[in-house]
CSV table of C-alpha atoms in Angstrom, one decimal:
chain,number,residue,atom,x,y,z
A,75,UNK,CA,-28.1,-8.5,-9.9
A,76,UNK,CA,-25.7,-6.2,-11.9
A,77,UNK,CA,-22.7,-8.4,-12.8
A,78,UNK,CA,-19.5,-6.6,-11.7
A,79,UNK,CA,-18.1,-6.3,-15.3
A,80,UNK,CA,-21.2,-3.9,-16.3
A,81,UNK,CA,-20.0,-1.5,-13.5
A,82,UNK,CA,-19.6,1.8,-14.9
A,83,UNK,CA,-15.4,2.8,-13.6
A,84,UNK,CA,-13.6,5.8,-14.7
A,85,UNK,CA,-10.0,6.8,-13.2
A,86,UNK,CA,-9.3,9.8,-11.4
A,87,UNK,CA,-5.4,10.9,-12.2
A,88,UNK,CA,-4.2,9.1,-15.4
A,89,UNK,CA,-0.1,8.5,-14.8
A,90,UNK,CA,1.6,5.7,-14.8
A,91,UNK,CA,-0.4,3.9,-11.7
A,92,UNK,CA,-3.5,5.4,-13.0
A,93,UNK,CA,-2.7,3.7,-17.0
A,94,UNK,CA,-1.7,0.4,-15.0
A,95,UNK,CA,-4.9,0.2,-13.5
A,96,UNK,CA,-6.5,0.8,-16.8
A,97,UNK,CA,-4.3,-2.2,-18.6
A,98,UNK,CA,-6.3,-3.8,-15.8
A,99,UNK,CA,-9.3,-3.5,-15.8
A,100,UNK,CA,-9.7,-3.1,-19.7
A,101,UNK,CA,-7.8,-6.7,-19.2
A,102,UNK,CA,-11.0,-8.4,-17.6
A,103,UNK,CA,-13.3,-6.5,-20.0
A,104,UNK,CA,-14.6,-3.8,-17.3
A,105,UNK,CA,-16.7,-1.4,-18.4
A,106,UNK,CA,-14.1,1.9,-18.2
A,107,UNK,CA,-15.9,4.5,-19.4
A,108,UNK,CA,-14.0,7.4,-18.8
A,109,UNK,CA,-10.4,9.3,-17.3
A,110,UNK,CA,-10.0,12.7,-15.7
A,111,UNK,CA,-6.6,14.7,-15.1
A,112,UNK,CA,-5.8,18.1,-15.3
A,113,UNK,CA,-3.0,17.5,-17.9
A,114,UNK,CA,-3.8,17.5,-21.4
A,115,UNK,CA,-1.3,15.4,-22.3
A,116,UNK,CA,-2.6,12.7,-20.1
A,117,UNK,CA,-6.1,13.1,-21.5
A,118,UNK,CA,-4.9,12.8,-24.8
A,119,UNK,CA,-2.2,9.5,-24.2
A,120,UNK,CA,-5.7,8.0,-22.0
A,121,UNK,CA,-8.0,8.4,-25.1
A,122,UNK,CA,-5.6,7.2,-27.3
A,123,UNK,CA,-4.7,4.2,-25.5
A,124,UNK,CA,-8.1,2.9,-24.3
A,125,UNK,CA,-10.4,4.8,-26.5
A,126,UNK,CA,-12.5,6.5,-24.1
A,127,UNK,CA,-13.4,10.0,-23.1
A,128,UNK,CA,-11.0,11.7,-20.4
A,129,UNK,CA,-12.2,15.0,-19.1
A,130,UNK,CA,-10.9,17.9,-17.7
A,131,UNK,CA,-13.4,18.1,-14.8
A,132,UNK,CA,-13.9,15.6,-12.3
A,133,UNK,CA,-17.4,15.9,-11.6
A,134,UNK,CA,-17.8,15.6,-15.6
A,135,UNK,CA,-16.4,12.1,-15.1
A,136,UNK,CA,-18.9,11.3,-12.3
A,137,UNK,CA,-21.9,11.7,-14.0
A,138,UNK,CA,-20.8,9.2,-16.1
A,139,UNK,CA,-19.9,6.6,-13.7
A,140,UNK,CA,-20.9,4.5,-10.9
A,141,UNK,CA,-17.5,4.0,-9.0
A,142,UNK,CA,-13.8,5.9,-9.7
A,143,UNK,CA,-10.5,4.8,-8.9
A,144,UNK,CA,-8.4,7.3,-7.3
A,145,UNK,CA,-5.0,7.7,-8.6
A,146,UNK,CA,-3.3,10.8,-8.1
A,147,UNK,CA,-0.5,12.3,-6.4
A,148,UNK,CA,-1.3,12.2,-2.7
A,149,UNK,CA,-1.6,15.6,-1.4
A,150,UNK,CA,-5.1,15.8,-4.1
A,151,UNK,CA,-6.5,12.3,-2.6
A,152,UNK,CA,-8.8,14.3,-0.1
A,153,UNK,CA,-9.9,16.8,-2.6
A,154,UNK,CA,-10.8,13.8,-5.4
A,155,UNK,CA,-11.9,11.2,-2.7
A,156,UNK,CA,-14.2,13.3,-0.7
A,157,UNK,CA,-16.1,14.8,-3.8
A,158,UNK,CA,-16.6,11.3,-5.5
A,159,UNK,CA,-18.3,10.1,-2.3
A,160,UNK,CA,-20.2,13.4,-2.2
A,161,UNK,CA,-21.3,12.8,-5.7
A,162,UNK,CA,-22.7,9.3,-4.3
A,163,UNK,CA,-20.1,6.7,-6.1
A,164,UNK,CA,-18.2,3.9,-4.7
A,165,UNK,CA,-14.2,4.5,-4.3
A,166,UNK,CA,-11.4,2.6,-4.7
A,167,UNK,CA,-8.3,4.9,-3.5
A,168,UNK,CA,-4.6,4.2,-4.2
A,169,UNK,CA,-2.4,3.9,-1.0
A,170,UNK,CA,-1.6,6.1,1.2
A,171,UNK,CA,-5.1,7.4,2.3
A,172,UNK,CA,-3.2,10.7,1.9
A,173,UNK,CA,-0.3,12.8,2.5
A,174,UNK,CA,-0.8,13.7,6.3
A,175,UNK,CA,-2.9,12.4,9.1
A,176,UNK,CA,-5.2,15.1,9.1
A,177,UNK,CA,-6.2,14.9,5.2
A,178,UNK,CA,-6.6,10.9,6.4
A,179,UNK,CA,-9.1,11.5,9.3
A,180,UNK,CA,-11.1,14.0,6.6
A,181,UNK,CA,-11.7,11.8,4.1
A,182,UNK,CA,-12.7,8.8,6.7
A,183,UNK,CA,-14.8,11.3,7.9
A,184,UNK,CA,-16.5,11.8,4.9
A,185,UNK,CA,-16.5,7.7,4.4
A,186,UNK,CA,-18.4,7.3,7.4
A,187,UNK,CA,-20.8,9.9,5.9
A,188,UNK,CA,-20.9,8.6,2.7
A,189,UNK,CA,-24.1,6.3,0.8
A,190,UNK,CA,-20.8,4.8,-1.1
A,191,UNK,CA,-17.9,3.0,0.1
A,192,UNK,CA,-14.4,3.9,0.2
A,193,UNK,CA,-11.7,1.1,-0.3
A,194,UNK,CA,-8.3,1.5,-0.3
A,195,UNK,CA,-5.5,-0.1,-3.0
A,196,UNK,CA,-3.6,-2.2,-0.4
A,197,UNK,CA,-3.0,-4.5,-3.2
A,198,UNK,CA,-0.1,-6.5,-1.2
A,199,UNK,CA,-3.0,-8.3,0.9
A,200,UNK,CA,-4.3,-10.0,-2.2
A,201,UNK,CA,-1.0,-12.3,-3.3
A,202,UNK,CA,-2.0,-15.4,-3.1
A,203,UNK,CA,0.8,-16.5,-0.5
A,204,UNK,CA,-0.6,-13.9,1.7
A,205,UNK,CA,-3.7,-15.6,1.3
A,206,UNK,CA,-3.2,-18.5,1.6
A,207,UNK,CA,-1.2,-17.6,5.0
A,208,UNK,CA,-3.9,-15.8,6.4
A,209,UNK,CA,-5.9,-18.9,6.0
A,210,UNK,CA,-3.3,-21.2,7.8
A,211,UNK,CA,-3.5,-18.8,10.4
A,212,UNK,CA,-7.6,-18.4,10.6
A,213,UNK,CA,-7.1,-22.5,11.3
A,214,UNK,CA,-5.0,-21.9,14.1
A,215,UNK,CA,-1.6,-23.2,12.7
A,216,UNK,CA,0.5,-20.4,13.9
A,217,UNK,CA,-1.1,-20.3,17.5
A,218,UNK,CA,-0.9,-16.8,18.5
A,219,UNK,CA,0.9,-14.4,15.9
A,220,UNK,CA,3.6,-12.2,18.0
A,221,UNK,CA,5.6,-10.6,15.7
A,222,UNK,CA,5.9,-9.5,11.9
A,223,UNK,CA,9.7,-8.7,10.4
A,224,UNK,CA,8.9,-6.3,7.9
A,225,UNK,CA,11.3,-5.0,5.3
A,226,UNK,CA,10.8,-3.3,1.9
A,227,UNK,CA,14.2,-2.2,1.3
A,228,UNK,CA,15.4,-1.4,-2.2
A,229,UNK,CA,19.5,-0.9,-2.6
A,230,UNK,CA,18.6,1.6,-4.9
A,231,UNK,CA,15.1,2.8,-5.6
A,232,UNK,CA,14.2,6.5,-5.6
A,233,UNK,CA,11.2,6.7,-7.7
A,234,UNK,CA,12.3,9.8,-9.5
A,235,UNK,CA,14.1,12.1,-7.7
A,236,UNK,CA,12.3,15.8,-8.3
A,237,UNK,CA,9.2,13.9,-9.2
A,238,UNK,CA,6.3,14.3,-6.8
A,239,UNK,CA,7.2,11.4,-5.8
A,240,UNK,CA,10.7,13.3,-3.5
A,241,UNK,CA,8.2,16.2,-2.3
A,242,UNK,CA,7.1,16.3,1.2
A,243,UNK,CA,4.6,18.9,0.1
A,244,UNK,CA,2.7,16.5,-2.5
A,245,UNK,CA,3.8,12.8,-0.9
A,246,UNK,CA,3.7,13.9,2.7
A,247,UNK,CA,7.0,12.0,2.6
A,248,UNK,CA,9.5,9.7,1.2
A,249,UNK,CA,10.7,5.8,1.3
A,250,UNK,CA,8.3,5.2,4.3
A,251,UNK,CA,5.4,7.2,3.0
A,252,UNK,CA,5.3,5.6,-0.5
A,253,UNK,CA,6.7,1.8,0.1
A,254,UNK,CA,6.3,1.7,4.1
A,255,UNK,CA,3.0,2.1,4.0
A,256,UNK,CA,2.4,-1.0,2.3
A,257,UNK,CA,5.2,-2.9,4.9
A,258,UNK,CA,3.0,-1.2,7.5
A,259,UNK,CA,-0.6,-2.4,6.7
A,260,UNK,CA,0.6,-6.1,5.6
A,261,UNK,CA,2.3,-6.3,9.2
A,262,UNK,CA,-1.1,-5.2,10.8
A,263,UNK,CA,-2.7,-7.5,8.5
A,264,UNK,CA,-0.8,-10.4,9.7
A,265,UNK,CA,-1.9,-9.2,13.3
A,266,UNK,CA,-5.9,-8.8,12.6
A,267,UNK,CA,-5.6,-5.1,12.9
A,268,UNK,CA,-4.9,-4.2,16.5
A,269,UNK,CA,-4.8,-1.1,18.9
A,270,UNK,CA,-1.2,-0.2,18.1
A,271,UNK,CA,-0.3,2.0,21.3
A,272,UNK,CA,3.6,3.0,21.1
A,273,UNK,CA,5.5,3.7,18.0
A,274,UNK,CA,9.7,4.6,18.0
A,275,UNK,CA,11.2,5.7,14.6
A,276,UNK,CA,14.2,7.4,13.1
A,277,UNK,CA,13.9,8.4,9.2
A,278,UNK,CA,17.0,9.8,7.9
A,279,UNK,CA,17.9,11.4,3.9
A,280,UNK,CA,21.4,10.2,3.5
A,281,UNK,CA,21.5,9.5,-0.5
A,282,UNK,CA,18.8,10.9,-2.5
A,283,UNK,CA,19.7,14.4,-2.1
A,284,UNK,CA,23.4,13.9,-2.9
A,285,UNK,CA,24.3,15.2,-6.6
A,286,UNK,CA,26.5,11.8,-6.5
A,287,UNK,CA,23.3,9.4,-6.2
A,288,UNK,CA,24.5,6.9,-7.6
A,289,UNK,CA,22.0,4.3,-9.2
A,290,UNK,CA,21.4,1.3,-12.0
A,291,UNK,CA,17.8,1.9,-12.5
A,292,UNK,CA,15.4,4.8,-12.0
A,293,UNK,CA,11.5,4.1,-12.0
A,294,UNK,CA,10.9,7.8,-13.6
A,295,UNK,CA,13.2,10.3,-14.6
A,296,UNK,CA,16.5,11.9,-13.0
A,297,UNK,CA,16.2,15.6,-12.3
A,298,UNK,CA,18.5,15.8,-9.6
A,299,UNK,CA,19.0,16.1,-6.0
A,300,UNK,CA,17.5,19.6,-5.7
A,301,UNK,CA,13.9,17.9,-6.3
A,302,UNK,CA,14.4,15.8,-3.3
A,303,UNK,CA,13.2,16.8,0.3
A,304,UNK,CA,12.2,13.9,1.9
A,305,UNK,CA,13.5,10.3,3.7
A,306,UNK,CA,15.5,7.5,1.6
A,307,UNK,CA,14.7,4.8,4.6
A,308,UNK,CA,13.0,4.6,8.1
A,309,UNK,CA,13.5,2.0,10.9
A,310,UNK,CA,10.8,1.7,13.3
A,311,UNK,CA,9.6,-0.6,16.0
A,312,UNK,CA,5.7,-0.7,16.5
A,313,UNK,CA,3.6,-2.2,19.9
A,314,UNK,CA,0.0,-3.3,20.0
A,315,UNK,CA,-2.5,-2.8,23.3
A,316,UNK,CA,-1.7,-6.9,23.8
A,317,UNK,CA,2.4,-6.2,23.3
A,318,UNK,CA,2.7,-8.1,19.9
A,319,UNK,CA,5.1,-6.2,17.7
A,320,UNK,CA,6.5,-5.1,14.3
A,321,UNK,CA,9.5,-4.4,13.2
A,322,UNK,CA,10.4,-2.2,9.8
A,323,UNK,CA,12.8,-1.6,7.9
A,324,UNK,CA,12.3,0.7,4.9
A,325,UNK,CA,14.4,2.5,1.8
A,326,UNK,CA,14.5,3.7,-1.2
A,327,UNK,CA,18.1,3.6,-1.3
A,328,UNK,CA,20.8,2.1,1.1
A,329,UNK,CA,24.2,-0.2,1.3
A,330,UNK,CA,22.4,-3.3,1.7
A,331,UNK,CA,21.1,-6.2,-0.5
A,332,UNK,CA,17.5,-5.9,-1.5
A,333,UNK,CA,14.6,-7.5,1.2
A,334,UNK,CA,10.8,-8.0,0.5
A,335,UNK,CA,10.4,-10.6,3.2
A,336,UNK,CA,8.1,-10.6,6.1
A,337,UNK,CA,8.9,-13.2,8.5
A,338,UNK,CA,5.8,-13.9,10.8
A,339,UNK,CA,6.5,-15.5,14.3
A,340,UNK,CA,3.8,-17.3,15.8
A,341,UNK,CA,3.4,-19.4,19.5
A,342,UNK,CA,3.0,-22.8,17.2
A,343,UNK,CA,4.7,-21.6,14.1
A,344,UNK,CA,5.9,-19.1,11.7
A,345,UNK,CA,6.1,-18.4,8.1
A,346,UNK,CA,8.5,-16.3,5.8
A,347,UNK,CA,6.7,-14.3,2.9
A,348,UNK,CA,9.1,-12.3,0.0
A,349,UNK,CA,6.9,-10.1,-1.4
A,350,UNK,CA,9.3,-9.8,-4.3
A,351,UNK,CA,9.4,-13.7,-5.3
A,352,UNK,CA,6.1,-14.6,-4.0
A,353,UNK,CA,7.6,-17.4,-1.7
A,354,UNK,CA,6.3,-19.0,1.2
A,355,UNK,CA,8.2,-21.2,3.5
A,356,UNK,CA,6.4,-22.3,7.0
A,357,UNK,CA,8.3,-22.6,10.2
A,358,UNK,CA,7.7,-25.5,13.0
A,359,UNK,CA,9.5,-27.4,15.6
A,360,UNK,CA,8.1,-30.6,16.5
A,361,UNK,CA,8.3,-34.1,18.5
A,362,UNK,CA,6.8,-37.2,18.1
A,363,UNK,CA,6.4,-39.3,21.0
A,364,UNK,CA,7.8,-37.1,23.5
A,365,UNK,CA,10.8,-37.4,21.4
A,366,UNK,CA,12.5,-37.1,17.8
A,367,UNK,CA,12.4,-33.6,18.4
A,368,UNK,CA,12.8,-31.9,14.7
A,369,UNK,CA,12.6,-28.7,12.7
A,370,UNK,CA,10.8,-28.4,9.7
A,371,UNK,CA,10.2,-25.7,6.9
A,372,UNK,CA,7.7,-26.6,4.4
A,373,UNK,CA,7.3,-24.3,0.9
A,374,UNK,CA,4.2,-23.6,-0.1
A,375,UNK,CA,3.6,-23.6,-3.8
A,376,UNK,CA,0.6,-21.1,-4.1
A,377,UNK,CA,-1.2,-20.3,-7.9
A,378,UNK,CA,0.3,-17.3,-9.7
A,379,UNK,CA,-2.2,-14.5,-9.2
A,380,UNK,CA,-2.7,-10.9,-9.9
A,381,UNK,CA,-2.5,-8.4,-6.7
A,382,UNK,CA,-4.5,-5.4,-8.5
A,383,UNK,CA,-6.5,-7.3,-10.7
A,384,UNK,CA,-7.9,-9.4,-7.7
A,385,UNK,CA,-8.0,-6.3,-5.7
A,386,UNK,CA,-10.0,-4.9,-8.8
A,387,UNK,CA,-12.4,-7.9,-8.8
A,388,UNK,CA,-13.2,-7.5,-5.1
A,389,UNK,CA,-14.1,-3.6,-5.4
A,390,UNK,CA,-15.9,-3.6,-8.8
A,391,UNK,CA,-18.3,-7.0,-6.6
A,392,UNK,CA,-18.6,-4.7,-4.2
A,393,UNK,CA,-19.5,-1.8,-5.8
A,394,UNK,CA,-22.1,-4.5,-8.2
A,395,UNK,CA,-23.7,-5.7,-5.1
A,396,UNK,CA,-24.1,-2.7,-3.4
A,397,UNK,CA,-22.2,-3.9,-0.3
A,398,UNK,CA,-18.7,-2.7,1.1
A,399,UNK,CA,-15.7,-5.3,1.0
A,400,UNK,CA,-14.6,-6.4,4.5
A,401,UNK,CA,-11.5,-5.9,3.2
A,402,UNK,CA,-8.9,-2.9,3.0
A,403,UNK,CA,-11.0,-0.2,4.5
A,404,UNK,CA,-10.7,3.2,5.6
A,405,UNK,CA,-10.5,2.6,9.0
A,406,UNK,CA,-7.8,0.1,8.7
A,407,UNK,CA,-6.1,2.8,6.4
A,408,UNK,CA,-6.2,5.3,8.7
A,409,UNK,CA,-4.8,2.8,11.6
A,410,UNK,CA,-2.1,2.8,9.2
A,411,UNK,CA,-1.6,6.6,8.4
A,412,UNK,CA,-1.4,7.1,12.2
A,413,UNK,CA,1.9,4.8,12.9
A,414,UNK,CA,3.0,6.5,9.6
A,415,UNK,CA,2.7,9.7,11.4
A,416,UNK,CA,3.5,8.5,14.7
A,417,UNK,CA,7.1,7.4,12.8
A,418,UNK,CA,7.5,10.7,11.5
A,419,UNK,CA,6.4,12.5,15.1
A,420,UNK,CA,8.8,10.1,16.7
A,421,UNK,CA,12.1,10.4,14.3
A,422,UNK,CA,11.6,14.6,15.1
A,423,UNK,CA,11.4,14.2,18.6
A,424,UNK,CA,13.9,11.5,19.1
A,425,UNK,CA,11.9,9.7,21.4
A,426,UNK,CA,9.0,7.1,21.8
A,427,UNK,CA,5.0,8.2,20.7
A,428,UNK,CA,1.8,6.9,22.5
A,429,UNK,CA,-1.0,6.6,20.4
A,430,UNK,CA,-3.6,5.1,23.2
């Protein structure tokens, strides 16, 4: 059986996510053998950095593989995704699926057609403390899950404004397109990925398009508000076919503190989860006796792990035995472009969207 290290990987799109996931794998001694991106300057930093060839055309790169990971700006997710599948290799693609519904349903399409698999970076799901969470609730701990409190909200956290990052026509959005989407498949996580039937939204742009943004740090460079087309945050409220809910709150930038915490309400129990700290804290109220009636909230002190490296470990096993992960799939990524769009659909109209 070929042992998942001898996989041969190369990296589609070699910026900053794509050289993190290289630091990666190069970390557990994975056979990279190769980059691609149309920028020169990319090629040349890639080779410089991990000594290996990085070509100008994709399909260059795919002879000399047996799986890619996807890392480009989303609008050129479809065109990269679709012909690495085509070309017969397993793909692991960076979140979102892509930059509108449409380019989603395309290259699911072309999943489902596929001799490959297609996975999708959802790193999130692979924290420990969301593992360990989902495991409580497998053994029936939380009774039935109800509700997910979902917040990714940064006080201040454009990604750089005029980047790609702030251009509807590359991103397919902003905040909720880039950061929601990972608030968004972690709440449908937590709910065993059901029919979601109603979605209500409001986006709104109300800072990173001011020439007075005013910030402390910058992920990528400052080039103004004239670069910057899209949403700074999102609220939204999400049903499922059996009522359970979600609620999200979203930004880039807003006058709030900072939250990464999911709160998860169950029938038995509930658990809070900050993505941020990696803490876990369970929920319960209790009796003994038919008396002594008490609350308690327990911590749970998880091991340190690695999101993309163990998201990178599950693909690259995957990809060795020939046999697509249960996990983070194309299906359940395009359940989660749809409420994307649905959010979107719904902030336009002003009104409620049906999705059954």
């Amino acid at each position: 059986m070929t042992h998942a290290n001898d996989v041969a990987v190369g990296i589609v799109g070699l910026g900053g996510i794509g050289n993190h996931h290289a630091t990666k794998l190069s970390d557990r001694g994975a056979n990279l053998v190769g980059g691609m991106d149309i920028d020169p300057d990319a090629r040349r930093r890639f080779h410089e950095e991990f000594g290996v060839h990085a070509y100008e055309d994709e399909h260059d790169l795919y002879e000399a593989c047996d799986a890619v990971l996807i890392t480009t700006p989303n609008r050129f997710h479809e065109t990269y995704a679709t012909s690495a599948l085509e070309a017969g290799l397993d793909v692991l693609l960076e979140k979102p699926l892509a930059h509108t519904v449409e380019s989603a349903e395309r290259i699911a399409e072309a999943a489902r057609d596929a001799a490959g698999f297609c996975m999708v970076g959802f790193n999130n799901r692979f924290a420990e403390p969301v593992q360990v969470l989902k495991g409580y609730q497998a053994a029936g701990r939380f009774g039935e899950t109800t509700h997910v409190e979902a917040n990714y909200v940064r006080r201040r956290g454009v990604p750089g404004r005029g980047s790609w990052f702030t251009s509807k026509d590359v991103a397919g959005g902003g905040a909720l397109i880039d950061i929601g989407v990972h608030a968004i498949d972690l709440s449908l996580y937590f709910l065993d990925h059901p029919e979601v039937v109603e979605v209500s939204g409001q986006t709104r742009s109300e800072f990173g398009d001011r020439d007075d943004y005013t910030f402390v740090h910058m992920w990528g460079d400052d080039n103004g508000a004239d670069g910057f087309d899209v949403e700074d945050s999102a609220s939204a409220f999400i049903r499922d076919a059996s009522g359970n809910t979600v609620s999200l709150e979203v930004a880039w930038a807003t006058n709030r503190p900072t939250n990464d915490e999911f709160v998860v309400r169950g029938t038995e129990a509930g658990a809070t989860f900050d993505r941020g700290s990696d803490e876990l804290t369970f929920h319960e109220a209790t009796a003994f006796d038919g008396d002594h009636h008490h609350f308690a909230d327990t911590e749970i002190e998880t091991r340190e792990g690695d999101s993309h490296a163990a998201e990178q470990a599950t693909f690259l096993a995957g990809v060795a035995a020939g046999e697509a992960p249960d996990i983070n799939t194309v299906e359940e990524a395009l359940s989660v472009q749809r409420v994307i769009d649905a959010i979107y659909r719904s902030s336009e109209r002003g009104e409620a969207v049906r999705l059954d």
